[in-house]
PDB file of C-alpha atoms in Angstrom:
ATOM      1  CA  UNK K   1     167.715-123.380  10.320  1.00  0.00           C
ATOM      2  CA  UNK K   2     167.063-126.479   8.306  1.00  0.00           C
ATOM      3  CA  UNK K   3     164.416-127.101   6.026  1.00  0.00           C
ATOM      4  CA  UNK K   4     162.374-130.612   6.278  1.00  0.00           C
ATOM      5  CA  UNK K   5     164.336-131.495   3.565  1.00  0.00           C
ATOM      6  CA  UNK K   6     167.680-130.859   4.113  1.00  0.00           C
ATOM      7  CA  UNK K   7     166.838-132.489   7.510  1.00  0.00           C
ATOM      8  CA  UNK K   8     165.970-135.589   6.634  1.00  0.00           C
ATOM      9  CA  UNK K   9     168.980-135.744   4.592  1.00  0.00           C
ATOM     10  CA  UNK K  10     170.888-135.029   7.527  1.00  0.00           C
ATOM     11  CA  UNK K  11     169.292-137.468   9.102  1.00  0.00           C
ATOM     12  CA  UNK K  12     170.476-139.900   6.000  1.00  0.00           C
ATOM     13  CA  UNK K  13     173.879-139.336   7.003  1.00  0.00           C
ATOM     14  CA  UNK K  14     173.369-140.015  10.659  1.00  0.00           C
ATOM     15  CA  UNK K  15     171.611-143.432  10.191  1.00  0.00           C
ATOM     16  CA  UNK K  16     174.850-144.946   8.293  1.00  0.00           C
ATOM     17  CA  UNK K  17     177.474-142.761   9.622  1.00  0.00           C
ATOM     18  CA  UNK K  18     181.043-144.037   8.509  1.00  0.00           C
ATOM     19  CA  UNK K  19     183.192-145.861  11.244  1.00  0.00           C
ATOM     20  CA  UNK K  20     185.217-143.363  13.461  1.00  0.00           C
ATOM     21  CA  UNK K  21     182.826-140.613  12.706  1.00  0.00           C
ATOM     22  CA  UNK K  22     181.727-138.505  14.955  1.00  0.00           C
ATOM     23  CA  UNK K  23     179.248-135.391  14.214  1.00  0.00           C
ATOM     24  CA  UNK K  24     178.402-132.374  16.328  1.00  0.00           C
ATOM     25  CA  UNK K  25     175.469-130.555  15.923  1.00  0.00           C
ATOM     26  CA  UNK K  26     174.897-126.991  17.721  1.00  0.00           C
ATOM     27  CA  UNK K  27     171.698-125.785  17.916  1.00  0.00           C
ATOM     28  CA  UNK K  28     169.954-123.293  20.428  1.00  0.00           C
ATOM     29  CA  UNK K  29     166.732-123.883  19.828  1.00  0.00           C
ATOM     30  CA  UNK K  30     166.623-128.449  20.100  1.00  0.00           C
ATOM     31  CA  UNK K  31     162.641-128.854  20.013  1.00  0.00           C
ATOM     32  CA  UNK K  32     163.169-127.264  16.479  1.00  0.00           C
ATOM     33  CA  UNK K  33     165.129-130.472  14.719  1.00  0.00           C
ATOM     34  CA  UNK K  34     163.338-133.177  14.144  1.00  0.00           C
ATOM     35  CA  UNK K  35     162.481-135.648  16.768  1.00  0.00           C
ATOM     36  CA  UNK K  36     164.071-138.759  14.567  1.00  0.00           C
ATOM     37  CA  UNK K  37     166.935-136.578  14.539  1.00  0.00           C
ATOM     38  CA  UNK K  38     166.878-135.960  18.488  1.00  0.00           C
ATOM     39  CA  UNK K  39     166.551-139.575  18.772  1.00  0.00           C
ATOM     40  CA  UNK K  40     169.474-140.664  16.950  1.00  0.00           C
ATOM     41  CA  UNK K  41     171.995-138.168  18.876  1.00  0.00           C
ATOM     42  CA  UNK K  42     173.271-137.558  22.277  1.00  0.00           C
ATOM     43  CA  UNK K  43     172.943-134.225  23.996  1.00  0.00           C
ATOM     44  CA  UNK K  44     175.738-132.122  25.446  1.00  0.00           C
ATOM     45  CA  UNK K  45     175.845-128.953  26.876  1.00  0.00           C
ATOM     46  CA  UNK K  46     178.759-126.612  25.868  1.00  0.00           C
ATOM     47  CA  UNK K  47     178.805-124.445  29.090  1.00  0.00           C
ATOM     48  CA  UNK K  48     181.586-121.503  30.126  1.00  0.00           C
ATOM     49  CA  UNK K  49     184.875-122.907  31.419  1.00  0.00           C
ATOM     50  CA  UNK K  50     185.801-122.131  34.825  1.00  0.00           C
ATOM     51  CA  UNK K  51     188.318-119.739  35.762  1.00  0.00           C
ATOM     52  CA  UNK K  52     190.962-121.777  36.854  1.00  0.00           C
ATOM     53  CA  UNK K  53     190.975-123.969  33.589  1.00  0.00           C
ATOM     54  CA  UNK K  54     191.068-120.261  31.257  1.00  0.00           C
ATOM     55  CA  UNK K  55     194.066-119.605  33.783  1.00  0.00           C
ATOM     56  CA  UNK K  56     195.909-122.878  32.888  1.00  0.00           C
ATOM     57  CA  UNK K  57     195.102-122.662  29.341  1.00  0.00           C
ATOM     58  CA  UNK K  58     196.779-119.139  29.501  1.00  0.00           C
ATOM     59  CA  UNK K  59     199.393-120.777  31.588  1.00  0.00           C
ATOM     60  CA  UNK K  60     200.732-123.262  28.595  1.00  0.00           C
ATOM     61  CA  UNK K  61     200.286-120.556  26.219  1.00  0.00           C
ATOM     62  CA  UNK K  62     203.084-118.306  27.462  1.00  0.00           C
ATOM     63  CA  UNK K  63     201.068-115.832  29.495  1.00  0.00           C
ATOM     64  CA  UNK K  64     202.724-115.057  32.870  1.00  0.00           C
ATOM     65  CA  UNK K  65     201.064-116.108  35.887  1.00  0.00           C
ATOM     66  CA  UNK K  66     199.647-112.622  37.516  1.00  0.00           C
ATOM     67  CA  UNK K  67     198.396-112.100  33.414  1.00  0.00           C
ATOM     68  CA  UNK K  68     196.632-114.956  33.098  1.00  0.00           C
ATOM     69  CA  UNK K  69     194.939-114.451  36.364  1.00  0.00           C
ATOM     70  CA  UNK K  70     193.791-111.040  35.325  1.00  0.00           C
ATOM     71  CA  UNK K  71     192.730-112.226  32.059  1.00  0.00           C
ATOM     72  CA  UNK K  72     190.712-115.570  33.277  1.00  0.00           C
ATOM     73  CA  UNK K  73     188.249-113.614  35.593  1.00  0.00           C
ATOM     74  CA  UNK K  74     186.951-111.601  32.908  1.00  0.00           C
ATOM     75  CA  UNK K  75     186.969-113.734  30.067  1.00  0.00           C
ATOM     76  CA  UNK K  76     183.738-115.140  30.829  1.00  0.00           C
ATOM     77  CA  UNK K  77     184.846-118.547  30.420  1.00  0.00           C
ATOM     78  CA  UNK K  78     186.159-117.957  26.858  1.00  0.00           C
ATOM     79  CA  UNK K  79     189.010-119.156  25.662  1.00  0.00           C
ATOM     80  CA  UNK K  80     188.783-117.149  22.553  1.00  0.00           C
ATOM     81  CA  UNK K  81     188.110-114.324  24.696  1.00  0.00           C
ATOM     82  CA  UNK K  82     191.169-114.624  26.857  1.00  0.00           C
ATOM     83  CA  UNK K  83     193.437-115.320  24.156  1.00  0.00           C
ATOM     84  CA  UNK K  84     191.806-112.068  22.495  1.00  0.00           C
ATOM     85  CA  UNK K  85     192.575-109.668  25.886  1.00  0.00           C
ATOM     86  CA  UNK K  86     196.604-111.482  25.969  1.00  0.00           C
ATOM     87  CA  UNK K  87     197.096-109.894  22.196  1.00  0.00           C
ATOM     88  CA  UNK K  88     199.106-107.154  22.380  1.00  0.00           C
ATOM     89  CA  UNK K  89     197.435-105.772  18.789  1.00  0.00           C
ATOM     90  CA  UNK K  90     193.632-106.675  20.275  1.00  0.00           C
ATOM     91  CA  UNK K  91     194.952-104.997  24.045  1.00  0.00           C
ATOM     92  CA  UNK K  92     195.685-102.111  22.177  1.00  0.00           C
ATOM     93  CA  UNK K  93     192.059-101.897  20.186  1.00  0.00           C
ATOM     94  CA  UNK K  94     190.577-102.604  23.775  1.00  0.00           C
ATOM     95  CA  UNK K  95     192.159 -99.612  25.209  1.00  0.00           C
ATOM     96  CA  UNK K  96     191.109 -97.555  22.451  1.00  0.00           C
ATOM     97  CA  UNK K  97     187.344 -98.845  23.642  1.00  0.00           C
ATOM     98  CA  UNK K  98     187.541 -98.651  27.253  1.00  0.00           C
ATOM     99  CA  UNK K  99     188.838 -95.317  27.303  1.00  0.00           C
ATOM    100  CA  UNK K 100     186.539 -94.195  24.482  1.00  0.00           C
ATOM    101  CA  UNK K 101     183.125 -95.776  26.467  1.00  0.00           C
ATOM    102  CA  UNK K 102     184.498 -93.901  29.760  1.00  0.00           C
ATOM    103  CA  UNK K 103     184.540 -90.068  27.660  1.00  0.00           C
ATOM    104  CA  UNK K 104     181.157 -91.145  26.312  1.00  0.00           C
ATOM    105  CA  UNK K 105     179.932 -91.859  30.240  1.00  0.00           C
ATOM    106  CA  UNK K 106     181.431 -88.751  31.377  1.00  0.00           C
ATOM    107  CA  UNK K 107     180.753 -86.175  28.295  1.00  0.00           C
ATOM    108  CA  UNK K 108     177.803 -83.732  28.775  1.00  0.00           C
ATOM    109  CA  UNK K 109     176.303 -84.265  25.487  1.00  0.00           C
ATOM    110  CA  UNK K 110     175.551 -87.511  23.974  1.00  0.00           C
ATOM    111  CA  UNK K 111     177.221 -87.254  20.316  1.00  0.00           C
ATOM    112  CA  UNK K 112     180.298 -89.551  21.595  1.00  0.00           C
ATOM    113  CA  UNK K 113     177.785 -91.775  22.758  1.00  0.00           C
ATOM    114  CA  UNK K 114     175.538 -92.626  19.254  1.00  0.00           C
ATOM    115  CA  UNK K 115     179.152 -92.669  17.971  1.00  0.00           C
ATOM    116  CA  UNK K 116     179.996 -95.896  19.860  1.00  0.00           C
ATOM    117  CA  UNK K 117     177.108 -97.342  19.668  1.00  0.00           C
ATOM    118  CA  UNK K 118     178.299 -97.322  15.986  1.00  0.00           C
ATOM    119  CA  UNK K 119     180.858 -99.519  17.736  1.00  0.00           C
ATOM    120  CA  UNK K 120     178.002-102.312  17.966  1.00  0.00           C
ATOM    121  CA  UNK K 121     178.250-102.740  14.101  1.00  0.00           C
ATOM    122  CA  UNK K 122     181.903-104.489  14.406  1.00  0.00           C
ATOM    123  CA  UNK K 123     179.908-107.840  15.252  1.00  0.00           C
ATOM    124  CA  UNK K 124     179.679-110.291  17.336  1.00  0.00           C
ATOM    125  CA  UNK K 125     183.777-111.883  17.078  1.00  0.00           C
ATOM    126  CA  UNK K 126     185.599-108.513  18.297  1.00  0.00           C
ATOM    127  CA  UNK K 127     182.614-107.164  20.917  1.00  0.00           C
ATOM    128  CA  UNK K 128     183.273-110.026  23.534  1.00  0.00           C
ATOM    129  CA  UNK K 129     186.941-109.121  23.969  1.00  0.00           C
ATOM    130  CA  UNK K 130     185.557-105.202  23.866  1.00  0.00           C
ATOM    131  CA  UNK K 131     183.192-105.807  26.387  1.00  0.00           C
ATOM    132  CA  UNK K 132     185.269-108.124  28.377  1.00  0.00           C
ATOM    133  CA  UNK K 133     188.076-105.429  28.583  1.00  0.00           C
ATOM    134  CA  UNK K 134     185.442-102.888  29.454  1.00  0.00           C
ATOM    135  CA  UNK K 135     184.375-104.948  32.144  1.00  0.00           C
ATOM    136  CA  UNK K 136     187.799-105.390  33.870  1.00  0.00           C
ATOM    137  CA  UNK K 137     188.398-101.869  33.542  1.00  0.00           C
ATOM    138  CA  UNK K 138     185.625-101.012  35.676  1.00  0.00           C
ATOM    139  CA  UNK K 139     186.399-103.984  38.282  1.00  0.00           C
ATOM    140  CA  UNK K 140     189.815-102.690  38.453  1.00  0.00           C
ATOM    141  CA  UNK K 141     188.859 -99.338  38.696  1.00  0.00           C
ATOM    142  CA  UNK K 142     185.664-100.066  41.268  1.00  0.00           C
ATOM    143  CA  UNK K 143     188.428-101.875  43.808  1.00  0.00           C
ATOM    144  CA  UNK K 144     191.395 -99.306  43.406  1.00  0.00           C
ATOM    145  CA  UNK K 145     188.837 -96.169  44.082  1.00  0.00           C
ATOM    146  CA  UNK K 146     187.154 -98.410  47.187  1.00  0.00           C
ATOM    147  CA  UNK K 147     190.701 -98.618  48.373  1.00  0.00           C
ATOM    148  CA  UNK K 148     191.564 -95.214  48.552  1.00  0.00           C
ATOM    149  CA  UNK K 149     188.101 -94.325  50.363  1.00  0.00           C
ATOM    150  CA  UNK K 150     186.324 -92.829  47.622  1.00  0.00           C
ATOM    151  CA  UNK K 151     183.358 -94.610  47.971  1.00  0.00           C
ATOM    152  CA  UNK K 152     180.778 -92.822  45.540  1.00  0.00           C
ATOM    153  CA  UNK K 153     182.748 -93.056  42.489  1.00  0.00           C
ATOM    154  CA  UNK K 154     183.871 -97.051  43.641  1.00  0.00           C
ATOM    155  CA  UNK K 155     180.094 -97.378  43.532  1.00  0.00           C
ATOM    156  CA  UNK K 156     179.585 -95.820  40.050  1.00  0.00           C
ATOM    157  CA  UNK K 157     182.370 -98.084  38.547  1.00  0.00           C
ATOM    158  CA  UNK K 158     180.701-101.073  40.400  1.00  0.00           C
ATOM    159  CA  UNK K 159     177.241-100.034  38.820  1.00  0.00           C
ATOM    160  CA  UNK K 160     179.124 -99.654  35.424  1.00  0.00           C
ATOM    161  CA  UNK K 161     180.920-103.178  35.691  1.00  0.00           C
ATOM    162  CA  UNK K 162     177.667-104.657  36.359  1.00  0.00           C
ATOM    163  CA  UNK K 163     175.670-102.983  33.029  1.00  0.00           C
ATOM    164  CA  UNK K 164     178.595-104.343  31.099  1.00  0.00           C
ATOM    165  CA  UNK K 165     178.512-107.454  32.433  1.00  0.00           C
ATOM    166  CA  UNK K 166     174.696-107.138  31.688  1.00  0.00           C
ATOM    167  CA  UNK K 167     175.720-106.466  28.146  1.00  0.00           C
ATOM    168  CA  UNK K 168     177.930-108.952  27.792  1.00  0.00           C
ATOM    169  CA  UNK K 169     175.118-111.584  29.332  1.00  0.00           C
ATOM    170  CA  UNK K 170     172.792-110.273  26.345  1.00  0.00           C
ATOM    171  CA  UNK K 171     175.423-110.350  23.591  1.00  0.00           C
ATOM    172  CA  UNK K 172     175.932-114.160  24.220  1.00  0.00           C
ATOM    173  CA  UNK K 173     172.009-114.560  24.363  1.00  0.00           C
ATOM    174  CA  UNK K 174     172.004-113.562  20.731  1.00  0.00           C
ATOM    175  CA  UNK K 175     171.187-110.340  21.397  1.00  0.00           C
ATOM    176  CA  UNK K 176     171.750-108.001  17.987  1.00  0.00           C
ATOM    177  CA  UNK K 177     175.319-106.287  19.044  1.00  0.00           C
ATOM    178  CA  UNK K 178     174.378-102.661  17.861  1.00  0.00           C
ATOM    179  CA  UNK K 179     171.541-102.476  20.420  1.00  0.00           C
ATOM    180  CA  UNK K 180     173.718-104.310  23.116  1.00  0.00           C
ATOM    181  CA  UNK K 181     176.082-101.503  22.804  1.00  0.00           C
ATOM    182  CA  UNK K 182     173.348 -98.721  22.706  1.00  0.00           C
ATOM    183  CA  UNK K 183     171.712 -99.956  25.772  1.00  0.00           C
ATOM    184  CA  UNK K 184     174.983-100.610  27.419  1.00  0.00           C
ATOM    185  CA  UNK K 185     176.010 -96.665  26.048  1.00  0.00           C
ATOM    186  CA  UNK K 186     172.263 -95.272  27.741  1.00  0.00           C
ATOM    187  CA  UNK K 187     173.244 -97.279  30.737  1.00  0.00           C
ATOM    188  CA  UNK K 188     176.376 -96.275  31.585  1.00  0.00           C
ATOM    189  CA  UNK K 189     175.334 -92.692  30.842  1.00  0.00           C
ATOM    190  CA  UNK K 190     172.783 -92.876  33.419  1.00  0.00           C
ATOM    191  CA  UNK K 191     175.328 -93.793  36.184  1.00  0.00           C
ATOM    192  CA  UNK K 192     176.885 -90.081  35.482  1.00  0.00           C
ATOM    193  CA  UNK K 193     173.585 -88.677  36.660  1.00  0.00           C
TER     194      UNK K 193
END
């Protein structure tokens, strides 16, 4: 998002950096900086933490073992995300979601539906955790009905998790969060067919 010139005043700063000083630049898109920028930095990739390390970081925070567990394989290697599913104010908002995106999947008419998709409008920092909690709840929900032998509505849960998941894939590919959630709403309404 910078301009030539504010670039090559960033790039000022970079030739004659103070001692101890260390910058980080993010950017999605690196062909678009400036090549004597690229040249004068070191690449890293950011990726997802693994499960297990989400699990520890849980672990020193407080959250009991079987929580943290629970939490860590849905966080999608967030640790904002997991911290965000352990609040018992956020757990309580996520609830409110799951349980309203499961009436709008079951309910004949649509109308609860374009409501949530309203939903998509909160942004991008409290949709991950929404999503995420969605997710779990169909994971959860997919296992305990294959359990107990009810196979076709394990499968629809399964088919849900994975259009959430989907949506949660999109949302972190900058995808604009209102449509995220209306595709993920159109989706999930489709599995009730």
């Amino acid at each position: 998002e910078l301009s030539i010139s504010a670039a090559n005043a960033l790039l000022k700063t970079l030739e004659e950096p103070l001692s101890r000083t260390h910058f980080v630049l993010m950017t999605a898109r690196k062909a678009a900086l400036l090549s004597t920028i690229r040249s004068r930095t070191l690449s890293l990739r950011f990726g997802l933490l693994p499960t297990a390390d989400v699990e520890a970081v849980l672990g020193r925070r407080g959250v009991d073992v079987a929580t943290a567990k629970r939490v860590a394989l849905v966080a999608g290697g967030s640790i904002a995300t997991a911290l965000e599913l352990t609040d018992a104010e956020a757990h309580t908002e996520i609830e409110a979601f799951v349980s309203r995106m499961r009436e709008a999947r079951d309910a004949k008419a649509a109308g609860l539906g374009y409501a949530l998709a309203e939903e998509g409008k909160k942004g991008k920092s409290e949709l991950p955790a929404l999503l995420a909690g969605l997710s779990r709840s169909f994971a959860e929900s997919a296992r305990d009905l294959a359990l107990r032998g009810e196979l076709a509505e394990a499968e629809r849960d399964a088919r849900s998790f994975s259009l959430v998941e989907a949506a949660i894939r999109k949302l972190a590919a900058n995808g604009s969060p209102q449509l995220v959630v209306e595709g993920l709403v159109l989706g999930l309404r489709a599995t009730s067919v």
